[in-house]
Short mmCIF file of C-alpha atoms in Angstrom, two decimals:
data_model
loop_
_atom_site.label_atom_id
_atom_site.label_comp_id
_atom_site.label_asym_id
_atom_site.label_seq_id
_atom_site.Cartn_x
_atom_site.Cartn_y
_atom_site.Cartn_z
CA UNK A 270 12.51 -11.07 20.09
CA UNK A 271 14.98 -8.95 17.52
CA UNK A 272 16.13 -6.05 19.77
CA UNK A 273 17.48 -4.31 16.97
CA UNK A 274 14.00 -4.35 15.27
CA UNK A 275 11.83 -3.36 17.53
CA UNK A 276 14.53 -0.15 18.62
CA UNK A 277 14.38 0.32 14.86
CA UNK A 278 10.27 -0.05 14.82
CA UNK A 279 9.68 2.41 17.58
CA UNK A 280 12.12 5.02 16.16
CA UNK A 281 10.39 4.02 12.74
CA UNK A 282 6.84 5.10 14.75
CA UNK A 283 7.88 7.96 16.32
CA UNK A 284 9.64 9.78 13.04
CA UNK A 285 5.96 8.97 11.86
CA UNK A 286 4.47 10.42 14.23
CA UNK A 287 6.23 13.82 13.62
CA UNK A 288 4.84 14.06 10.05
CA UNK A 289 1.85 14.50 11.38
CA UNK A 290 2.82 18.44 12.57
CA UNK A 291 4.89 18.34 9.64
CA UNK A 292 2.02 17.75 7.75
CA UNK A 293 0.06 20.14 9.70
CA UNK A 294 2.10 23.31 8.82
CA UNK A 295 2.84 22.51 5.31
CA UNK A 296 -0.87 22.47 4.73
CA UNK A 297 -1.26 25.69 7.21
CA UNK A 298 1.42 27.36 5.42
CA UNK A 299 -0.40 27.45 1.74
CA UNK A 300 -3.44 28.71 3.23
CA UNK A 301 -4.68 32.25 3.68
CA UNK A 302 -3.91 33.47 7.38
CA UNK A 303 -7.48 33.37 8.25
CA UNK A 304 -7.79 29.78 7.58
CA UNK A 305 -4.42 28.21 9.16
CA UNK A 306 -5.60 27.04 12.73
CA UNK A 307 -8.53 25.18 10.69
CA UNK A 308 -6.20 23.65 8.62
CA UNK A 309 -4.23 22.74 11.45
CA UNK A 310 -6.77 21.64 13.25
CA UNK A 311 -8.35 19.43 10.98
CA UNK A 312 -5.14 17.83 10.20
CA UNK A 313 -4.49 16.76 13.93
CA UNK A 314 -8.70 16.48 15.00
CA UNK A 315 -8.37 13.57 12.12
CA UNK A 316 -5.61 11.96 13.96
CA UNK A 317 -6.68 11.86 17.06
CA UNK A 318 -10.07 10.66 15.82
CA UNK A 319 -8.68 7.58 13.71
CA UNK A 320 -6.32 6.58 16.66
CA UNK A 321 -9.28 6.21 19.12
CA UNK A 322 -10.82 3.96 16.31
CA UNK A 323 -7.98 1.77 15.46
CA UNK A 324 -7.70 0.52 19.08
CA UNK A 325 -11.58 -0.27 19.51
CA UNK A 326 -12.11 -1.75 15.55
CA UNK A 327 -9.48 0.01 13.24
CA UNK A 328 -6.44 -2.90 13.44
CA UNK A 329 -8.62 -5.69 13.69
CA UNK A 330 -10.75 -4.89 10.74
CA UNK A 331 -7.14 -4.04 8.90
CA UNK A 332 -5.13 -7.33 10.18
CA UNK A 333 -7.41 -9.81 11.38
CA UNK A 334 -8.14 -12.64 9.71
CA UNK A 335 -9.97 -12.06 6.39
CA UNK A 336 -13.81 -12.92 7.07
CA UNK A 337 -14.89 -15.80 5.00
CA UNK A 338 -11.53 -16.16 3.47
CA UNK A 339 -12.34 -13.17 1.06
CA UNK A 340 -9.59 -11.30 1.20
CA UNK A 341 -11.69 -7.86 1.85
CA UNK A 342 -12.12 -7.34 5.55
CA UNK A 343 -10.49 -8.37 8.33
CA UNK A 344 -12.74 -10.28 11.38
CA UNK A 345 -13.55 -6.79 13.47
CA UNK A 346 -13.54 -8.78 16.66
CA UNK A 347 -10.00 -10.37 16.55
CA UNK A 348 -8.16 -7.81 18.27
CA UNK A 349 -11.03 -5.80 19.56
CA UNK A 350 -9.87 -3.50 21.68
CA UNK A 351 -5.94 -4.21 21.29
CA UNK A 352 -6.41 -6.22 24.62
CA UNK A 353 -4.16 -9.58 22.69
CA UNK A 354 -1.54 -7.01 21.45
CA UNK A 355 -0.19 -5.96 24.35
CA UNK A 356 0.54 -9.67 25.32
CA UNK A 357 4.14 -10.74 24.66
CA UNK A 358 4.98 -13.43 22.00
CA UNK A 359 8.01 -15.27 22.92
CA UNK A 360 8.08 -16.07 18.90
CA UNK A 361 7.49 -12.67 17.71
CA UNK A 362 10.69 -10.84 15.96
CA UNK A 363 9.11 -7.53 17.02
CA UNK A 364 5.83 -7.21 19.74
CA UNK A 365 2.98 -6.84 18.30
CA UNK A 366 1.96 -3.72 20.16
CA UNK A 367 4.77 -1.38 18.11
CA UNK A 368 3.46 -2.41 14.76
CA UNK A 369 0.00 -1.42 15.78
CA UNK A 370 0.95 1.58 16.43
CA UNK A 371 2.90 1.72 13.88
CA UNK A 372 0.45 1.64 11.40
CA UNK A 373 -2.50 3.55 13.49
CA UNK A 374 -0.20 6.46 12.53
CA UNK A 375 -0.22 5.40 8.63
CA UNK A 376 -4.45 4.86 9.25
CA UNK A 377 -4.11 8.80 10.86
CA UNK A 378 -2.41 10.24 8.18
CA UNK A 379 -3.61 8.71 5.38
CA UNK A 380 -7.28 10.24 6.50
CA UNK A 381 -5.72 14.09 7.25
CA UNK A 382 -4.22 14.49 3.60
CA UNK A 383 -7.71 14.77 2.22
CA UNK A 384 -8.48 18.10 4.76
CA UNK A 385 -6.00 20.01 2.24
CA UNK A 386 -7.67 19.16 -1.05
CA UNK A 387 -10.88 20.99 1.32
CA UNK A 388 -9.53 24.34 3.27
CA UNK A 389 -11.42 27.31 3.29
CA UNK A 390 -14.98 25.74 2.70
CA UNK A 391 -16.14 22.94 5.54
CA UNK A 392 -17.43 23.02 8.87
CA UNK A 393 -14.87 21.60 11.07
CA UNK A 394 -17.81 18.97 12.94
CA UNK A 395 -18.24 17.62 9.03
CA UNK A 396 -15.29 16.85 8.67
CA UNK A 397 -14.82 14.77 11.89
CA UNK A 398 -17.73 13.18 11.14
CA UNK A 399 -16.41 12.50 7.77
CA UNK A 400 -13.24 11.42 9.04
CA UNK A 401 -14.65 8.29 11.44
CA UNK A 402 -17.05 7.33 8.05
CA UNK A 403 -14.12 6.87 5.75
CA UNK A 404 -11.48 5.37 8.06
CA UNK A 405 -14.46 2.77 8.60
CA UNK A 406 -15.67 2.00 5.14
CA UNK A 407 -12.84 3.06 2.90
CA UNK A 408 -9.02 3.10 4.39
CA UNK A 409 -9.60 -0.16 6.72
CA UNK A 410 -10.66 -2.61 4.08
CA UNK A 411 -8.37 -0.83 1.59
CA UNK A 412 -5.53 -1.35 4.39
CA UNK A 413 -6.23 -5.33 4.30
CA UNK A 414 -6.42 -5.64 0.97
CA UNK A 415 -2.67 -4.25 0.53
CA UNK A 416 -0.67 -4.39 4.36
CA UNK A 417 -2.09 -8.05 5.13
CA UNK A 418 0.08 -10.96 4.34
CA UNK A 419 -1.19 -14.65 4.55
CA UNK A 420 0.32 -16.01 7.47
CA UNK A 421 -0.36 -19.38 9.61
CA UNK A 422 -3.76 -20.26 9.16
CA UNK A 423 -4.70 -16.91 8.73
CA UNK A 424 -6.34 -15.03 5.64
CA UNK A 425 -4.90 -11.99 4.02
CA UNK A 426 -5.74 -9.01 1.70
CA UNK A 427 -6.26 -10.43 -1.91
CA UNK A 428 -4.03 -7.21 -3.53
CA UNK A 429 -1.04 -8.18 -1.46
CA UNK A 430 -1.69 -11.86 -1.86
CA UNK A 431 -4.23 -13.58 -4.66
CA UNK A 432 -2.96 -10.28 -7.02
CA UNK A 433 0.76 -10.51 -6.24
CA UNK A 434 0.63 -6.47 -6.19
CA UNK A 435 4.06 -4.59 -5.10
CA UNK A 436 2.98 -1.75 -2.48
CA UNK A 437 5.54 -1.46 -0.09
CA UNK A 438 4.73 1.42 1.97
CA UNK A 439 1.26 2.22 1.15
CA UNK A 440 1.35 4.23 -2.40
CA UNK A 441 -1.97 2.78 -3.26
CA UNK A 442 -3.64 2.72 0.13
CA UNK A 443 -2.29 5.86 1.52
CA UNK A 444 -1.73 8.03 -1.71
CA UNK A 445 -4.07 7.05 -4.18
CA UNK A 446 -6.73 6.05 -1.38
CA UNK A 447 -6.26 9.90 0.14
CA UNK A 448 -6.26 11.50 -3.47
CA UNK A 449 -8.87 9.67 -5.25
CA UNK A 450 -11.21 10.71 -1.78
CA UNK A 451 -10.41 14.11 -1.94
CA UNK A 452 -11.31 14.22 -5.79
CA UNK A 453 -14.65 13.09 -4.43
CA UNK A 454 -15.02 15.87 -2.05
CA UNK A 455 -13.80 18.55 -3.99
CA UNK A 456 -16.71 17.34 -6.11
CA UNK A 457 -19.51 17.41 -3.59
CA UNK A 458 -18.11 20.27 -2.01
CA UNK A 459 -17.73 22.73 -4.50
CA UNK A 460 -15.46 25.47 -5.70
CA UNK A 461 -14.33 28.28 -2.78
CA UNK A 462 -15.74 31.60 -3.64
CA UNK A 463 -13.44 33.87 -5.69
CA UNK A 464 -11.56 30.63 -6.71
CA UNK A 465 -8.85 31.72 -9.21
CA UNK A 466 -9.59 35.47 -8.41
CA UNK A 467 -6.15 36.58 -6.89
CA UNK A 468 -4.26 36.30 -3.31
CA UNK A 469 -6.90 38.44 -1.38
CA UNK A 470 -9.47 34.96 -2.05
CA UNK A 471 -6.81 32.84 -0.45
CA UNK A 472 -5.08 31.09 -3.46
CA UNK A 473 -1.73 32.08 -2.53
CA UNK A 474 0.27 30.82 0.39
CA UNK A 475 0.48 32.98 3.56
CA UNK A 476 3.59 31.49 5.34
CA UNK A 477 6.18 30.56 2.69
CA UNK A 478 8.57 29.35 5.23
CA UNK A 479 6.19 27.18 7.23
CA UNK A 480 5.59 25.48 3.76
CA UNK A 481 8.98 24.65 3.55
CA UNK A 482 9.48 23.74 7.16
CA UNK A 483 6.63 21.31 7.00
CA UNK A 484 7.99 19.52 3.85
CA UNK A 485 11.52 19.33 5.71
CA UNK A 486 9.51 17.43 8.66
CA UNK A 487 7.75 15.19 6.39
CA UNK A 488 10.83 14.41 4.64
CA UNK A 489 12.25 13.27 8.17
CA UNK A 490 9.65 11.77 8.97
CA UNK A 491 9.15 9.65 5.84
CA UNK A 492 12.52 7.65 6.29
CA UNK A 493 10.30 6.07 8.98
CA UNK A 494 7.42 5.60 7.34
CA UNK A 495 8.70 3.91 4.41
CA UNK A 496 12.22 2.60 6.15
CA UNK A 497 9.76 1.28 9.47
CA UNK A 498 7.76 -0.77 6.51
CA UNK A 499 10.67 -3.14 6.11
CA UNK A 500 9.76 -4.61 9.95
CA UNK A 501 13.35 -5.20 10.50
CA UNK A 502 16.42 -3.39 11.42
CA UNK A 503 17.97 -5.02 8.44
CA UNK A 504 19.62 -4.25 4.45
CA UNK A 505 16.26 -4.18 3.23
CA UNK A 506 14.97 -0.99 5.44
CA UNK A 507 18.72 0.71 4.68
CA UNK A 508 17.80 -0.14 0.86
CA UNK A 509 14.79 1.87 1.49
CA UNK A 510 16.01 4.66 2.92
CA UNK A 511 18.75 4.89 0.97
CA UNK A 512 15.82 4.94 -1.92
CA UNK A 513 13.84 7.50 -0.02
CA UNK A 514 16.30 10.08 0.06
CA UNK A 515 17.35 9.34 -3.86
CA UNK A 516 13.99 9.69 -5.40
CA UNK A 517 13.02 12.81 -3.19
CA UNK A 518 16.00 14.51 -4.38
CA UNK A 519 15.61 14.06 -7.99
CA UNK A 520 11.78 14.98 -7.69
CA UNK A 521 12.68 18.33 -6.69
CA UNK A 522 14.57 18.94 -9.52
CA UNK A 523 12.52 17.72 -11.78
CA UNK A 524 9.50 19.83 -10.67
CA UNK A 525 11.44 22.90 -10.61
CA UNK A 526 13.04 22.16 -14.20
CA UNK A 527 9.16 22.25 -15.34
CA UNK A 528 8.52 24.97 -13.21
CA UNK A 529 11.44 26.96 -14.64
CA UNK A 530 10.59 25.62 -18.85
CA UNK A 531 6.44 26.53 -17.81
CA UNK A 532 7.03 29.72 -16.03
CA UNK A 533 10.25 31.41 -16.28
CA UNK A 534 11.64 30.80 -12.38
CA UNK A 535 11.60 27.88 -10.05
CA UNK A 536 9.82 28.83 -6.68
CA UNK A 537 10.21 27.73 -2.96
CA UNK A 538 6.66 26.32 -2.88
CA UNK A 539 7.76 24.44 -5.94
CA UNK A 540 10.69 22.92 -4.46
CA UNK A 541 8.54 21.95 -1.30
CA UNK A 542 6.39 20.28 -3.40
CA UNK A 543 8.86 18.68 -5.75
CA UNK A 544 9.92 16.89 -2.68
CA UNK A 545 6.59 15.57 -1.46
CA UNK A 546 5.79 14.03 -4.95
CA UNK A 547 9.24 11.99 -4.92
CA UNK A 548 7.93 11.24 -1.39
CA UNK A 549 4.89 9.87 -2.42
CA UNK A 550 5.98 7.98 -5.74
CA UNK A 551 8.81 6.15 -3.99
CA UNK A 552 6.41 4.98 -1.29
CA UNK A 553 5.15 2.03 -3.51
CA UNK A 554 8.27 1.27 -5.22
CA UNK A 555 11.04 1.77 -2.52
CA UNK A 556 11.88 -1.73 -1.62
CA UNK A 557 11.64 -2.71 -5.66
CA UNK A 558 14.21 -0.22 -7.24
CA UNK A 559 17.63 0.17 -7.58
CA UNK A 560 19.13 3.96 -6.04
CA UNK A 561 19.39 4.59 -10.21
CA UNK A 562 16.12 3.64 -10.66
CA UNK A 563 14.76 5.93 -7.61
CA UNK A 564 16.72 8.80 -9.25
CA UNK A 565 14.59 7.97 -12.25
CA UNK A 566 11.65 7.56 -10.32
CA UNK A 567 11.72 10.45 -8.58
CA UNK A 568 12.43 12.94 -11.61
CA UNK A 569 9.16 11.49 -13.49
CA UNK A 570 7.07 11.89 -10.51
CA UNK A 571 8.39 15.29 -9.88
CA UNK A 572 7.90 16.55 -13.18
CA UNK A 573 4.46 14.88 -14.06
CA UNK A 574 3.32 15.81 -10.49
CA UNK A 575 3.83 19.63 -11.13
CA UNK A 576 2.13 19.29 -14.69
CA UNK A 577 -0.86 17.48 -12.96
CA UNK A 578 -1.89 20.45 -10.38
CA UNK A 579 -2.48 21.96 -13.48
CA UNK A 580 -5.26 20.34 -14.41
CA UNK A 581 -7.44 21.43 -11.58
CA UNK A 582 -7.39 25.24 -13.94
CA UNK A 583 -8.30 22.58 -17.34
CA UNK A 584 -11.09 21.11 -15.62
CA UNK A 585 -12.16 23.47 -13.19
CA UNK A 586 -11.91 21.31 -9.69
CA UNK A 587 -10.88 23.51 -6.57
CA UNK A 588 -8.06 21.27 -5.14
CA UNK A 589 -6.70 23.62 -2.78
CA UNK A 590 -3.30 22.47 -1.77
CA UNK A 591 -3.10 20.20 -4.52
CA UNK A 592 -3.85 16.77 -3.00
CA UNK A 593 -5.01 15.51 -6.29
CA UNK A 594 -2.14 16.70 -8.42
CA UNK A 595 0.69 15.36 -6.14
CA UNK A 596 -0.72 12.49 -4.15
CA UNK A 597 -2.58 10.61 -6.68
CA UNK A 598 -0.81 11.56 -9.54
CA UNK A 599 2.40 10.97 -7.59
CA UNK A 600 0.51 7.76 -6.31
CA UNK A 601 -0.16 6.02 -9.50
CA UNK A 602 3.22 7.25 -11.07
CA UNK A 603 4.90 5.12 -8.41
CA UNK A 604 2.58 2.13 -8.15
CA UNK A 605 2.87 1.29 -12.05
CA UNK A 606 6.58 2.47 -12.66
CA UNK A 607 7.42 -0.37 -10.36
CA UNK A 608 6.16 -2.65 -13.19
CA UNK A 609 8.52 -0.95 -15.13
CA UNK A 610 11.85 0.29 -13.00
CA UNK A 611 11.85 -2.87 -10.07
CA UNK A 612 14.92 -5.49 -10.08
CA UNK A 613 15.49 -8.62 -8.38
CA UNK A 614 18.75 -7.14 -6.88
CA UNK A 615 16.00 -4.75 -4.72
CA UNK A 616 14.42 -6.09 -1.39
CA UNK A 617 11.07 -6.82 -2.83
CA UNK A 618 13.58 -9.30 -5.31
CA UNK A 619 11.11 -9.03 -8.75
CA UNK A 620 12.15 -7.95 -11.84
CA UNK A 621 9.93 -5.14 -14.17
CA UNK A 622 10.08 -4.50 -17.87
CA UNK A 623 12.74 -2.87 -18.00
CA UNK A 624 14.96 -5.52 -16.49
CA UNK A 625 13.28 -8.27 -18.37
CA UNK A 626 10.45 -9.18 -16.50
CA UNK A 627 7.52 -8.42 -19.26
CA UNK A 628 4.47 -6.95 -18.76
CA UNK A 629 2.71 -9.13 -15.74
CA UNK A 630 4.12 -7.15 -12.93
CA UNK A 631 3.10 -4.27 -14.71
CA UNK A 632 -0.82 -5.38 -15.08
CA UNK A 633 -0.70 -6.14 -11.29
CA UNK A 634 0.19 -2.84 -10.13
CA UNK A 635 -2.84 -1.15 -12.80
CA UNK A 636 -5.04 -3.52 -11.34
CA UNK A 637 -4.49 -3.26 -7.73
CA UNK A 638 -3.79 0.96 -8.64
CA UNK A 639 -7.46 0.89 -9.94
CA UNK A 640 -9.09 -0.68 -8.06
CA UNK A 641 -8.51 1.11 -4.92
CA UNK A 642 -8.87 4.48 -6.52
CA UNK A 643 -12.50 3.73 -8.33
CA UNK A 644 -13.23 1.84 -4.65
CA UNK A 645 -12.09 4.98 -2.58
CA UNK A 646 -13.88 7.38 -4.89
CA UNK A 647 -17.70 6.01 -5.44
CA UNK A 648 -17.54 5.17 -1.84
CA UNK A 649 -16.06 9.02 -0.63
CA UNK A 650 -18.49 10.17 -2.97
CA UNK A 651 -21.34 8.28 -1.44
CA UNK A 652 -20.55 9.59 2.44
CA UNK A 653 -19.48 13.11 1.36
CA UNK A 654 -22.61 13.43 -0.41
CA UNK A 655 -24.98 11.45 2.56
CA UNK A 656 -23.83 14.02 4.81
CA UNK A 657 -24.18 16.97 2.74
CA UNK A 658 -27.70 15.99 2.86
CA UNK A 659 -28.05 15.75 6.93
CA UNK A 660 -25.89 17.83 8.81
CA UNK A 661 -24.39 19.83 5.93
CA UNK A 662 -20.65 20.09 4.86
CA UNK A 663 -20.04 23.79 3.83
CA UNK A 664 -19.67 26.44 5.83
CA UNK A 665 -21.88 29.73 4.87
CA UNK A 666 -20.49 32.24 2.58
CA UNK A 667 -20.00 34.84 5.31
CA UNK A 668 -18.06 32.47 7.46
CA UNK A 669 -15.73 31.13 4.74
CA UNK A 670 -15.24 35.34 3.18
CA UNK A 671 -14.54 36.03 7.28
CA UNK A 672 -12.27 33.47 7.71
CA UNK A 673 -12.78 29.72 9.37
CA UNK A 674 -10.46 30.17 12.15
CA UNK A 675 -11.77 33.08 13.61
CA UNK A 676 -15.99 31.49 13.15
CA UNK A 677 -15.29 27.83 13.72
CA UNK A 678 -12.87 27.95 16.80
CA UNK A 679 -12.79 31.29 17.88
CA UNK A 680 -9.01 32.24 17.31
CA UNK A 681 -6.77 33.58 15.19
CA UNK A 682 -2.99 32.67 14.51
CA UNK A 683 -1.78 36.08 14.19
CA UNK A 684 -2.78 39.13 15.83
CA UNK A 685 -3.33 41.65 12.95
CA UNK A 686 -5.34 44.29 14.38
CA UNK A 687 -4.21 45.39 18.26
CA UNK A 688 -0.77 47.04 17.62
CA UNK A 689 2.05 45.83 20.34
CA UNK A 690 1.95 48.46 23.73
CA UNK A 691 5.19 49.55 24.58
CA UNK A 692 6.31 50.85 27.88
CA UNK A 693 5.96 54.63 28.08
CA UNK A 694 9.28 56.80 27.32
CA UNK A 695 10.51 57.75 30.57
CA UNK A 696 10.69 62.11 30.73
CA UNK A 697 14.35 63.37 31.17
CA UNK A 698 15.87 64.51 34.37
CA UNK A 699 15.47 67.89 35.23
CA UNK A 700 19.17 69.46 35.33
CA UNK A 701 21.11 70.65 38.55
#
């Protein structure tokens, strides 16, 4: 057992764990103040959700041993109920138990980014039951096809292993998996009403500050999620950190350089954003670049990232908080530009184009890119639209003008309407 990896592993879990209220008001923040506690809500109701799941089925189905040698699924009834992981393997580097949960918060998060492509418009019991569906059919085969290495007599994911993809903290199965599923329920879903129709319709942020505060949590928490991917307390998670921090830096500029060129002035929701697109394009490609190739990185993702929200205006998709735009835009960017941008001299140790490696790495990362985003979308599709047609997924059109919070869970986050009391002024004393 590595003492210095698994302190570094359970640090690495518990940053992760604080992206998921990082996440939470960075969502809350861009929505209209009668819609925050749902977004909120949703973001940690998904959590909690997938975590029950990964101990009963989730991990096994991710990390077991691929049934029939496939590569697609792991065997559901390896580690059924965690009870083996909590056993302690003299030959383990780090117990088995910390990179569970580990990665039940990866399976957690990954599922709550698609609630902000959504806000305003579903029932909150839809969206649970959504949640459970896709975790099940969509992110746990997608997680063993890239997080599963072949190990002793055991059977990995074939993206990771027969494809020879580079995914080192989960750009395709986190990024592109969450964005090309929220694409599919925007579809189904529909447009909010009043979309594109001014502030009063919700378009605008409420909480401008809680935007940035969220971003500035997932930012700290994101050294652990890509740094706690290394598995070691070693050069190769310092690399990636060091990576992390580059590529986020230069993605900020970059969107508000086409923010400034587009519009006239760079904003603070910009710059919030900017950073979670170098986030999410560095996720694939931290342990495969050099810090100059992260700056690099990060400035392309930033800048095609805040070109790509656009598009939801071009084609007339109601992405609400952008999930599309920056996670798999930003997703993709990352995943191929390591075909491009990696180096032997990086942790991952390949070389792409651009350090003369030719094109192969390059085709890997389209192919294993692709393949989870036309996966994650006909299947998303498929559920989103199966329970449409049961229990129903949209709210009614006096709930969603009212406001979600206030018809779905009975609260509201600020108290608008009852004026504070204040204690009566006292009369003066009477003289002599």
């Amino acid at each position: 057992m590595d003492t210095g990896s698994t302190a570094w592993m359970l640090a690495s879990t518990a940053l992760v764990l604080l992206m998921v209220p990082g996440l939470a008001l960075f969502y809350g923040g861009m929505v209209a103040a009668k819609s925050v506690l749902n977004m909120i809500m949703m973001t940690f109701g998904s959590v909690a959700l997938v975590g029950c799941i990964w101990v009963v089925y989730g991990y096994s189905a991710s990390f077991g041993d691929s049934m029939g040698g496939a590569g697609i699924l792991g065997d559901v009834t390896e580690y059924f109920g965690l009870s083996d992981v909590i056993k302690d393997d003299p030959k383990a580097t780090i117990p088995l138990s910390v990179f569970a949960a580990f990665q039940a918060l990866f399976a957690a998060l990954t599922a709550a980014l698609i609630c902000g492509a959504i806000s305003d418009r579903i029932k909150f019991g839809a969206w649970m039951a959504f949640t459970g569906i896709w975790v099940t059919l969509v992110y746990l085969p997608v997680a063993h096809w890239v997080f599963a290495f072949d190990g002793d007599d055991v059977v990995g994911g074939w993206i990771v292993n027969e494809l020879g993809a580079i995914d080192f903290a989960g750009g395709t199965a986190v990024h592109i998996n969450a964005g090309a599923a929220a694409l599919a329920m925007i579809l189904v879903l529909g447009k909010r009403i009043g979309w594109q129709k001014g502030a009063k319709n919700g378009e605008r942020p409420h909480n401008l500050p809680l935007v940035m505060l969220g971003a500035g949590l997932l930012w700290f928490g994101w050294f652990g999620f890509n740094g706690g991917s290394a598995l070691t307390s070693s050069n190769a998670a310092s690399v990636v950190v060091l990576n992390t921090f580059t590529a986020t830096c230069s993605a900020m500029l970059g969107w508000l350089l086409v923010e400034k060129l587009r519009d006239g002035h760079p904003t603070s929701l910009g710059a919030a954003s900017g950073a979670i697109a170098g986030l999410v394009a560095i996720t694939p490609s931290c342990g495969a670049v050099s810090p100059l190739g992260a700056l690099a990185l990060g400035a392309i993702g930033g800048a095609v990232c805040a070109l790509a929200v656009g598009l939801k205006y071009k084609f007339g998709y109601d992405d609400s908080l952008d999930v599309v735009g920056i996670h798999l835009v930003g997703g993709l960017t990352g995943t191929l530009l390591v075909g491009i941008l990696a180096t032997s001299d990086a942790p991952n140790g390949v070389d792409g184009l651009l350090y003369g490696g030719g094109l192969s790495l390059l085709g890997k990362q389209a192919v294993g890119a692709f393949a989870v985003l036309l996966y994650s979308f006909a299947v998303t599709w498929l559920i989103a639209k199966a329970l449409d047609k049961t229990m129903g997924l949209r709210v009614s059109p006096e709930e969603e003008q009212e406001g979600v919070d206030v018809h779905l869970h009975a609260e509201s986050a600020y108290d608008l309407t009852h004026p504070p009391t204040t204690a009566p002024t006292p009369e003066p004393a009477a003289a002599g």
